[in-house]
PDB file of C-alpha atoms (C1' of nucleotides) in Angstrom:
ATOM      1  CA  MET A1049     174.255 117.555 214.689  1.00  0.00           C
ATOM      2  CA  ASN A1050     174.271 115.321 211.873  1.00  0.00           C
ATOM      3  CA  SER A1051     177.397 112.739 211.554  1.00  0.00           C
ATOM      4  CA  GLU A1052     178.483 114.820 208.053  1.00  0.00           C
ATOM      5  CA  GLU A1053     179.063 117.704 210.618  1.00  0.00           C
ATOM      6  CA  LEU A1054     180.419 115.539 213.247  1.00  0.00           C
ATOM      7  CA  ASN A1055     183.292 114.425 210.730  1.00  0.00           C
ATOM      8  CA  THR A1056     184.248 117.522 209.932  1.00  0.00           C
ATOM      9  CA  LEU A1057     184.430 118.631 213.196  1.00  0.00           C
ATOM     10  CA  LEU A1058     186.488 115.866 214.263  1.00  0.00           C
ATOM     11  CA  GLU A1059     188.430 116.236 211.077  1.00  0.00           C
ATOM     12  CA  GLU A1060     189.253 119.355 211.650  1.00  0.00           C
ATOM     13  CA  THR A1061     190.312 119.419 215.262  1.00  0.00           C
ATOM     14  CA  PHE A1062     192.149 116.172 215.178  1.00  0.00           C
ATOM     15  CA  GLY A1063     192.583 115.277 211.517  1.00  0.00           C
ATOM     16  CA  PHE A1064     196.296 116.077 211.741  1.00  0.00           C
ATOM     17  CA  MET A1065     197.319 113.658 214.276  1.00  0.00           C
ATOM     18  CA  PHE A1066     194.348 110.610 213.807  1.00  0.00           C
ATOM     19  CA  GLU A1067     194.072 108.120 210.860  1.00  0.00           C
ATOM     20  CA  GLU A1068     191.295 107.794 208.775  1.00  0.00           C
ATOM     21  CA  GLU A1069     190.524 104.924 209.999  1.00  0.00           C
ATOM     22  CA  LEU A1070     190.799 106.191 213.954  1.00  0.00           C
ATOM     23  CA  LEU A1071     188.569 109.354 213.347  1.00  0.00           C
ATOM     24  CA  LYS A1072     185.323 106.712 211.968  1.00  0.00           C
ATOM     25  CA  GLU A1073     186.061 104.827 214.912  1.00  0.00           C
ATOM     26  CA  ILE A1074     185.910 107.818 217.305  1.00  0.00           C
ATOM     27  CA  ALA A1075     182.924 109.259 215.171  1.00  0.00           C
ATOM     28  CA  ALA A1076     181.180 105.785 215.535  1.00  0.00           C
ATOM     29  CA  SER A1077     181.806 104.638 219.314  1.00  0.00           C
ATOM     30  CA  GLY A1078     181.920 108.474 221.068  1.00  0.00           C
ATOM     31  CA  THR A1079     178.895 110.834 222.167  1.00  0.00           C
ATOM     32  CA  TYR A1080     178.743 114.120 220.532  1.00  0.00           C
ATOM     33  CA  GLN A1081     177.816 116.709 223.498  1.00  0.00           C
ATOM     34  CA  LYS A1082     177.553 120.485 223.183  1.00  0.00           C
ATOM     35  CA  LEU A1083     177.796 121.767 226.690  1.00  0.00           C
ATOM     36  CA  SER A1084     177.205 125.452 228.203  1.00  0.00           C
ATOM     37  CA  HIS A1085     178.820 127.360 230.706  1.00  0.00           C
ATOM     38  CA  ASP A1086     179.873 126.059 233.801  1.00  0.00           C
ATOM     39  CA  GLU A1087     178.882 122.604 233.743  1.00  0.00           C
ATOM     40  CA  ILE A1088     180.424 120.298 235.719  1.00  0.00           C
ATOM     41  CA  LEU A1089     181.620 117.590 233.355  1.00  0.00           C
ATOM     42  CA  MET A1090     183.401 115.256 236.165  1.00  0.00           C
ATOM     43  CA  ASP A1091     183.083 115.455 239.601  1.00  0.00           C
ATOM     44  CA  GLN A1092     185.750 114.881 242.553  1.00  0.00           C
ATOM     45  CA  GLY A1093     184.481 111.072 243.508  1.00  0.00           C
ATOM     46  CA  ASP A1094     182.631 110.143 240.322  1.00  0.00           C
ATOM     47  CA  VAL A1095     183.737 107.199 238.690  1.00  0.00           C
ATOM     48  CA  MET A1096     185.392 107.795 235.315  1.00  0.00           C
ATOM     49  CA  THR A1097     183.848 105.873 232.325  1.00  0.00           C
ATOM     50  CA  ASP A1098     184.439 107.961 229.327  1.00  0.00           C
ATOM     51  CA  MET A1099     186.978 109.949 228.603  1.00  0.00           C
ATOM     52  CA  PRO A1100     186.206 113.491 227.139  1.00  0.00           C
ATOM     53  CA  LEU A1101     188.155 114.834 223.913  1.00  0.00           C
ATOM     54  CA  ILE A1102     187.282 118.638 223.747  1.00  0.00           C
ATOM     55  CA  LEU A1103     186.377 119.786 220.284  1.00  0.00           C
ATOM     56  CA  SER A1104     185.824 123.492 220.826  1.00  0.00           C
ATOM     57  CA  GLY A1105     185.882 125.826 223.799  1.00  0.00           C
ATOM     58  CA  ALA A1106     187.636 125.237 227.397  1.00  0.00           C
ATOM     59  CA  VAL A1107     187.435 123.323 230.149  1.00  0.00           C
ATOM     60  CA  LYS A1108     188.662 124.186 233.608  1.00  0.00           C
ATOM     61  CA  ILE A1109     190.444 121.453 236.086  1.00  0.00           C
ATOM     62  CA  LEU A1110     190.083 121.932 239.698  1.00  0.00           C
ATOM     63  CA  ARG A1111     190.993 120.267 242.874  1.00  0.00           C
ATOM     64  CA  ASP A1112     188.931 121.013 246.098  1.00  0.00           C
ATOM     65  CA  ASP A1113     191.103 120.633 249.024  1.00  0.00           C
ATOM     66  CA  ASP A1114     189.727 118.986 252.185  1.00  0.00           C
ATOM     67  CA  ASP A1115     188.235 122.616 253.967  1.00  0.00           C
ATOM     68  CA  GLY A1116     186.400 122.671 250.651  1.00  0.00           C
ATOM     69  CA  HIS A1117     188.262 125.782 248.768  1.00  0.00           C
ATOM     70  CA  GLU A1118     188.718 124.959 245.159  1.00  0.00           C
ATOM     71  CA  LEU A1119     191.906 125.348 243.499  1.00  0.00           C
ATOM     72  CA  LEU A1120     192.462 125.631 239.666  1.00  0.00           C
ATOM     73  CA  LEU A1121     195.074 122.863 238.139  1.00  0.00           C
ATOM     74  CA  TYR A1122     194.919 123.906 234.257  1.00  0.00           C
ATOM     75  CA  PHE A1123     192.610 124.715 231.052  1.00  0.00           C
ATOM     76  CA  LEU A1124     191.652 121.893 228.928  1.00  0.00           C
ATOM     77  CA  GLU A1125     191.768 123.459 225.194  1.00  0.00           C
ATOM     78  CA  PRO A1126     190.717 121.784 221.825  1.00  0.00           C
ATOM     79  CA  GLY A1127     192.375 118.783 220.960  1.00  0.00           C
ATOM     80  CA  ASP A1128     193.156 117.909 224.752  1.00  0.00           C
ATOM     81  CA  THR A1129     191.696 115.551 226.703  1.00  0.00           C
ATOM     82  CA  CYS A1130     191.873 115.003 230.476  1.00  0.00           C
ATOM     83  CA  ALA A1131     194.883 113.228 231.616  1.00  0.00           C
ATOM     84  CA  MET A1132     193.312 112.298 235.103  1.00  0.00           C
ATOM     85  CA  SER A1133     190.984 110.097 232.999  1.00  0.00           C
ATOM     86  CA  PHE A1134     193.710 107.650 231.276  1.00  0.00           C
ATOM     87  CA  SER A1135     194.390 106.514 234.258  1.00  0.00           C
ATOM     88  CA  CYS A1136     191.139 106.902 236.302  1.00  0.00           C
ATOM     89  CA  CYS A1137     189.552 105.133 233.428  1.00  0.00           C
ATOM     90  CA  MET A1138     191.878 101.992 232.928  1.00  0.00           C
ATOM     91  CA  ALA A1139     191.681 101.385 237.153  1.00  0.00           C
ATOM     92  CA  GLN A1140     187.766 102.355 236.921  1.00  0.00           C
ATOM     93  CA  LYS A1141     188.761 105.014 239.834  1.00  0.00           C
ATOM     94  CA  LYS A1142     187.273 107.501 241.345  1.00  0.00           C
ATOM     95  CA  SER A1143     188.065 111.057 239.896  1.00  0.00           C
ATOM     96  CA  LYS A1144     190.486 112.897 242.085  1.00  0.00           C
ATOM     97  CA  ILE A1145     189.348 116.170 240.296  1.00  0.00           C
ATOM     98  CA  ARG A1146     186.421 118.216 239.047  1.00  0.00           C
ATOM     99  CA  ALA A1147     186.144 119.454 235.401  1.00  0.00           C
ATOM    100  CA  VAL A1148     184.120 122.116 234.672  1.00  0.00           C
ATOM    101  CA  THR A1149     183.157 124.226 231.489  1.00  0.00           C
ATOM    102  CA  GLU A1150     184.114 127.599 230.977  1.00  0.00           C
ATOM    103  CA  GLY A1151     182.092 129.024 228.424  1.00  0.00           C
ATOM    104  CA  LYS A1152     180.390 126.731 226.052  1.00  0.00           C
ATOM    105  CA  VAL A1153     181.957 123.422 224.877  1.00  0.00           C
ATOM    106  CA  GLU A1154     181.909 120.969 222.443  1.00  0.00           C
ATOM    107  CA  LEU A1155     183.234 117.430 223.165  1.00  0.00           C
ATOM    108  CA  ILE A1156     183.609 113.423 222.333  1.00  0.00           C
ATOM    109  CA  MET A1157     183.273 111.139 224.914  1.00  0.00           C
ATOM    110  CA  ILE A1158     184.839 107.977 224.619  1.00  0.00           C
ATOM    111  CA  PRO A1159     184.099 105.028 226.442  1.00  0.00           C
ATOM    112  CA  ALA A1160     186.841 103.383 228.390  1.00  0.00           C
ATOM    113  CA  THR A1161     186.881 100.229 226.481  1.00  0.00           C
ATOM    114  CA  GLN A1162     187.660 101.855 223.590  1.00  0.00           C
ATOM    115  CA  MET A1163     190.793 103.499 224.637  1.00  0.00           C
ATOM    116  CA  ASP A1164     191.981 100.579 225.630  1.00  0.00           C
ATOM    117  CA  THR A1165     191.861  99.069 222.288  1.00  0.00           C
ATOM    118  CA  TRP A1166     192.579 101.526 220.746  1.00  0.00           C
ATOM    119  CA  LEU A1167     195.717 101.760 222.594  1.00  0.00           C
ATOM    120  CA  GLY A1168     197.281  98.705 220.684  1.00  0.00           C
ATOM    121  CA  LYS A1169     195.600  99.277 217.515  1.00  0.00           C
ATOM    122  CA  TYR A1170     196.227 102.483 216.601  1.00  0.00           C
ATOM    123  CA  PRO A1171     200.018 104.248 216.684  1.00  0.00           C
ATOM    124  CA  THR A1172     198.832 107.782 216.531  1.00  0.00           C
ATOM    125  CA  TRP A1173     196.054 106.949 219.328  1.00  0.00           C
ATOM    126  CA  ARG A1174     199.193 105.686 221.783  1.00  0.00           C
ATOM    127  CA  THR A1175     201.090 109.080 220.805  1.00  0.00           C
ATOM    128  CA  PHE A1176     198.320 111.166 221.517  1.00  0.00           C
ATOM    129  CA  VAL A1177     197.672 109.745 224.763  1.00  0.00           C
ATOM    130  CA  PHE A1178     201.249 109.586 226.370  1.00  0.00           C
ATOM    131  CA  ASP A1179     201.848 112.773 224.852  1.00  0.00           C
ATOM    132  CA  SER A1180     198.849 113.951 226.434  1.00  0.00           C
ATOM    133  CA  ILE A1181     200.467 112.760 229.862  1.00  0.00           C
ATOM    134  CA  ARG A1182     203.526 114.183 229.364  1.00  0.00           C
ATOM    135  CA  ILE A1183     201.956 117.492 228.343  1.00  0.00           C
ATOM    136  CA  ARG A1184     199.494 117.726 231.101  1.00  0.00           C
ATOM    137  CA  MET A1185     202.290 116.214 233.995  1.00  0.00           C
ATOM    138  CA  ASP A1186     204.603 119.553 232.925  1.00  0.00           C
ATOM    139  CA  GLU A1187     201.351 121.566 233.202  1.00  0.00           C
ATOM    140  CA  PHE A1188     200.679 120.067 236.311  1.00  0.00           C
ATOM    141  CA  ILE A1189     204.583 120.794 237.755  1.00  0.00           C
ATOM    142  CA  GLU A1190     204.243 124.190 236.882  1.00  0.00           C
ATOM    143  CA  ALA A1191     200.462 124.404 238.604  1.00  0.00           C
ATOM    144  CA  VAL A1192     202.453 123.403 241.883  1.00  0.00           C
ATOM    145  CA  ASP A1193     205.373 125.762 241.932  1.00  0.00           C
ATOM    146  CA  SER A1194     203.189 128.586 240.866  1.00  0.00           C
ATOM    147  CA  LEU A1195     201.621 127.259 244.378  1.00  0.00           C
ATOM    148  CA  ALA A1196     204.846 127.129 245.828  1.00  0.00           C
ATOM    149  CA  PHE A1197     207.209 129.681 244.851  1.00  0.00           C
ATOM    150  CA  MET A1198     205.257 132.171 243.220  1.00  0.00           C
ATOM    151  CA  GLN A1199     204.022 135.082 244.614  1.00  0.00           C
ATOM    152  CA  LEU A1200     199.902 136.042 244.139  1.00  0.00           C
ATOM    153  CA  ASP A1201     200.751 138.906 241.923  1.00  0.00           C
ATOM    154  CA  GLU A1202     202.715 136.654 239.698  1.00  0.00           C
ATOM    155  CA  ARG A1203     199.929 133.539 240.136  1.00  0.00           C
ATOM    156  CA  LEU A1204     197.251 136.522 239.473  1.00  0.00           C
ATOM    157  CA  LEU A1205     199.056 137.355 236.167  1.00  0.00           C
ATOM    158  CA  LYS A1206     199.410 133.759 234.849  1.00  0.00           C
ATOM    159  CA  TYR A1207     196.159 133.472 235.688  1.00  0.00           C
ATOM    160  CA  LEU A1208     194.990 136.298 233.816  1.00  0.00           C
ATOM    161  CA  ARG A1209     197.325 135.572 230.547  1.00  0.00           C
ATOM    162  CA  ASP A1210     195.751 131.516 230.640  1.00  0.00           C
ATOM    163  CA  ARG A1211     192.285 132.704 230.321  1.00  0.00           C
ATOM    164  CA  VAL A1212     193.253 134.975 227.821  1.00  0.00           C
ATOM    165  CA  LYS A1213     194.338 132.360 225.744  1.00  0.00           C
ATOM    166  CA  VAL A1214     191.653 129.610 226.505  1.00  0.00           C
ATOM    167  CA  VAL A1215     189.395 132.174 225.444  1.00  0.00           C
ATOM    168  CA  GLY A1216     191.007 133.502 222.351  1.00  0.00           C
ATOM    169  CA  GLU A1217     190.181 137.196 223.798  1.00  0.00           C
ATOM    170  CA  THR A1218     191.736 139.902 226.128  1.00  0.00           C
ATOM    171  CA  ASP A1219     188.060 140.651 226.998  1.00  0.00           C
ATOM    172  CA  LEU A1220     187.395 138.615 230.295  1.00  0.00           C
ATOM    173  CA  LYS A1221     184.528 138.344 231.868  1.00  0.00           C
ATOM    174  CA  VAL A1222     184.889 137.674 235.326  1.00  0.00           C
ATOM    175  CA  THR A1223     184.167 139.133 238.437  1.00  0.00           C
ATOM    176  CA  HIS A1224     187.054 139.489 241.507  1.00  0.00           C
ATOM    177  CA  GLN A1225     185.351 137.106 243.627  1.00  0.00           C
ATOM    178  CA  GLN A1226     185.196 134.235 240.861  1.00  0.00           C
ATOM    179  CA  ILE A1227     189.323 135.173 240.291  1.00  0.00           C
ATOM    180  CA  ALA A1228     189.531 135.192 244.121  1.00  0.00           C
ATOM    181  CA  TYR A1229     187.809 131.603 244.129  1.00  0.00           C
ATOM    182  CA  ASP A1230     190.005 130.342 241.513  1.00  0.00           C
ATOM    183  CA  LEU A1231     193.155 131.010 243.362  1.00  0.00           C
ATOM    184  CA  ASN A1232     191.747 130.154 246.226  1.00  0.00           C
ATOM    185  CA  THR A1233     192.153 133.855 247.927  1.00  0.00           C
ATOM    186  CA  SER A1234     189.682 136.656 249.101  1.00  0.00           C
ATOM    187  CA  ARG A1235     188.084 139.027 247.094  1.00  0.00           C
ATOM    188  CA  VAL A1236     189.950 141.591 248.858  1.00  0.00           C
ATOM    189  CA  VAL A1237     193.368 140.695 248.221  1.00  0.00           C
ATOM    190  CA  VAL A1238     192.405 140.190 244.399  1.00  0.00           C
ATOM    191  CA  SER A1239     190.935 143.799 243.709  1.00  0.00           C
ATOM    192  CA  ARG A1240     193.930 145.191 245.210  1.00  0.00           C
ATOM    193  CA  LEU A1241     196.046 143.202 243.118  1.00  0.00           C
ATOM    194  CA  LEU A1242     194.416 144.139 240.514  1.00  0.00           C
ATOM    195  CA  LYS A1243     194.211 147.463 241.201  1.00  0.00           C
ATOM    196  CA  ARG A1244     197.778 147.567 241.011  1.00  0.00           C
ATOM    197  CA  LEU A1245     197.965 145.707 237.306  1.00  0.00           C
ATOM    198  CA  GLU A1246     195.781 148.599 236.490  1.00  0.00           C
ATOM    199  CA  LYS A1247     198.111 151.358 237.814  1.00  0.00           C
ATOM    200  CA  ASP A1248     200.992 149.491 235.980  1.00  0.00           C
ATOM    201  CA  GLY A1249     199.346 149.600 232.759  1.00  0.00           C
ATOM    202  CA  LYS A1250     198.948 145.901 232.502  1.00  0.00           C
ATOM    203  CA  ILE A1251     195.015 145.825 232.911  1.00  0.00           C
ATOM    204  CA  LYS A1252     191.748 147.758 232.398  1.00  0.00           C
ATOM    205  CA  ILE A1253     189.331 146.975 234.860  1.00  0.00           C
ATOM    206  CA  GLY A1254     185.829 146.975 234.872  1.00  0.00           C
ATOM    207  CA  ARG A1255     182.842 145.923 236.431  1.00  0.00           C
ATOM    208  CA  SER A1256     182.135 142.108 236.204  1.00  0.00           C
ATOM    209  CA  HIS A1257     184.521 142.100 233.426  1.00  0.00           C
ATOM    210  CA  LEU A1258     188.583 143.603 232.576  1.00  0.00           C
ATOM    211  CA  GLN A1259     190.741 143.547 229.600  1.00  0.00           C
ATOM    212  CA  VAL A1260     194.350 142.165 229.318  1.00  0.00           C
ATOM    213  CA  LEU A1261     196.637 145.033 227.869  1.00  0.00           C
ATOM    214  CA  GLU A1262     199.900 144.081 228.690  1.00  0.00           C
ATOM    215  CA  MET A1263     200.729 139.937 228.147  1.00  0.00           C
TER     216      MET A1263
ATOM    217  C1'  DA B 708     162.729 153.575 244.304  1.00  0.00           C
ATOM    218  C1'  DC B 709     164.361 149.620 245.966  1.00  0.00           C
ATOM    219  C1'  DA B 710     167.594 145.355 246.563  1.00  0.00           C
ATOM    220  C1'  DT B 711     171.271 142.886 245.013  1.00  0.00           C
ATOM    221  C1'  DT B 712     175.426 142.272 243.694  1.00  0.00           C
ATOM    222  C1'  DA B 713     180.484 144.238 242.261  1.00  0.00           C
ATOM    223  C1'  DA B 714     184.159 146.843 243.746  1.00  0.00           C
ATOM    224  C1'  DG B 715     187.034 149.904 246.646  1.00  0.00           C
ATOM    225  C1'  DT B 716     189.223 151.071 251.223  1.00  0.00           C
ATOM    226  C1'  DG B 717     190.962 151.459 256.293  1.00  0.00           C
ATOM    227  C1'  DA B 718     192.361 149.051 260.086  1.00  0.00           C
ATOM    228  C1'  DT B 719     193.262 144.555 262.225  1.00  0.00           C
ATOM    229  C1'  DT B 720     195.509 140.147 262.810  1.00  0.00           C
TER     230       DT B 720
ATOM    231  C1'  DA C1444     197.943 137.939 252.852  1.00  0.00           C
ATOM    232  C1'  DA C1445     193.516 137.145 254.905  1.00  0.00           C
ATOM    233  C1'  DT C1446     189.608 138.963 257.957  1.00  0.00           C
ATOM    234  C1'  DC C1447     186.249 142.437 258.954  1.00  0.00           C
ATOM    235  C1'  DA C1448     183.193 146.132 258.990  1.00  0.00           C
ATOM    236  C1'  DC C1449     181.978 149.688 255.908  1.00  0.00           C
ATOM    237  C1'  DT C1450     181.345 152.614 251.839  1.00  0.00           C
ATOM    238  C1'  DT C1451     180.245 153.075 246.831  1.00  0.00           C
ATOM    239  C1'  DA C1452     179.149 152.276 242.485  1.00  0.00           C
ATOM    240  C1'  DA C1453     176.874 149.800 238.996  1.00  0.00           C
ATOM    241  C1'  DT C1454     172.605 146.725 237.733  1.00  0.00           C
ATOM    242  C1'  DG C1455     168.383 144.503 237.905  1.00  0.00           C
ATOM    243  C1'  DT C1456     163.210 144.369 239.347  1.00  0.00           C
TER     244       DT C1456
END
DNA sequence: ACATTAAGTGATT
DNA sequence: AATCACTTAATGT
């Protein structure tokens, strides 16, 4: 991709919130990356040196528990960044989470040093960073009480809705096994719950994919 | 045709 | 809600 196209893409995704100057700096110091499905952007334990700005696609943010179980925290969408990376980048600490691409993803990696200087230089950047943290905090709380208070069937519904939102279509290419993995439960349980949702007319099940009818 | 993978089922804890 | 053991069905080679 040439710089011309990159500028257009940046303009589309972040133009409404960043000033021209900042967009130029992003284009200049960031690294454009195009990733395919299921690539690990950042693993638990990695030291963060850059922070990602999502241009297109979606990124899953997961947390591994002590037993190696995986838990889906939330999705990043275009215009988002990983709030976790703020705290980690600045302190140059290890990541506590894992980021995996969900489908094809385009993003720009910004060196940690830049985001620091931009904080003072650009008010819009400052707003962006703080808003991201606030929004992510909200989602985080949601993730926590979905775990603590919601029944599995409700969590499953929320999961399906989230998923539909990030891929932008009601047809999901997901196996029961993968869902079970994301929700940290067993495949059998997922299959049974999905069956019930299908009976209720909320979804339609096919092999390796399903359709969400009711939101 | 056979092996592999995804999904369904009943019983047990 | 999890796990086991097993079946059935769809897909890939």
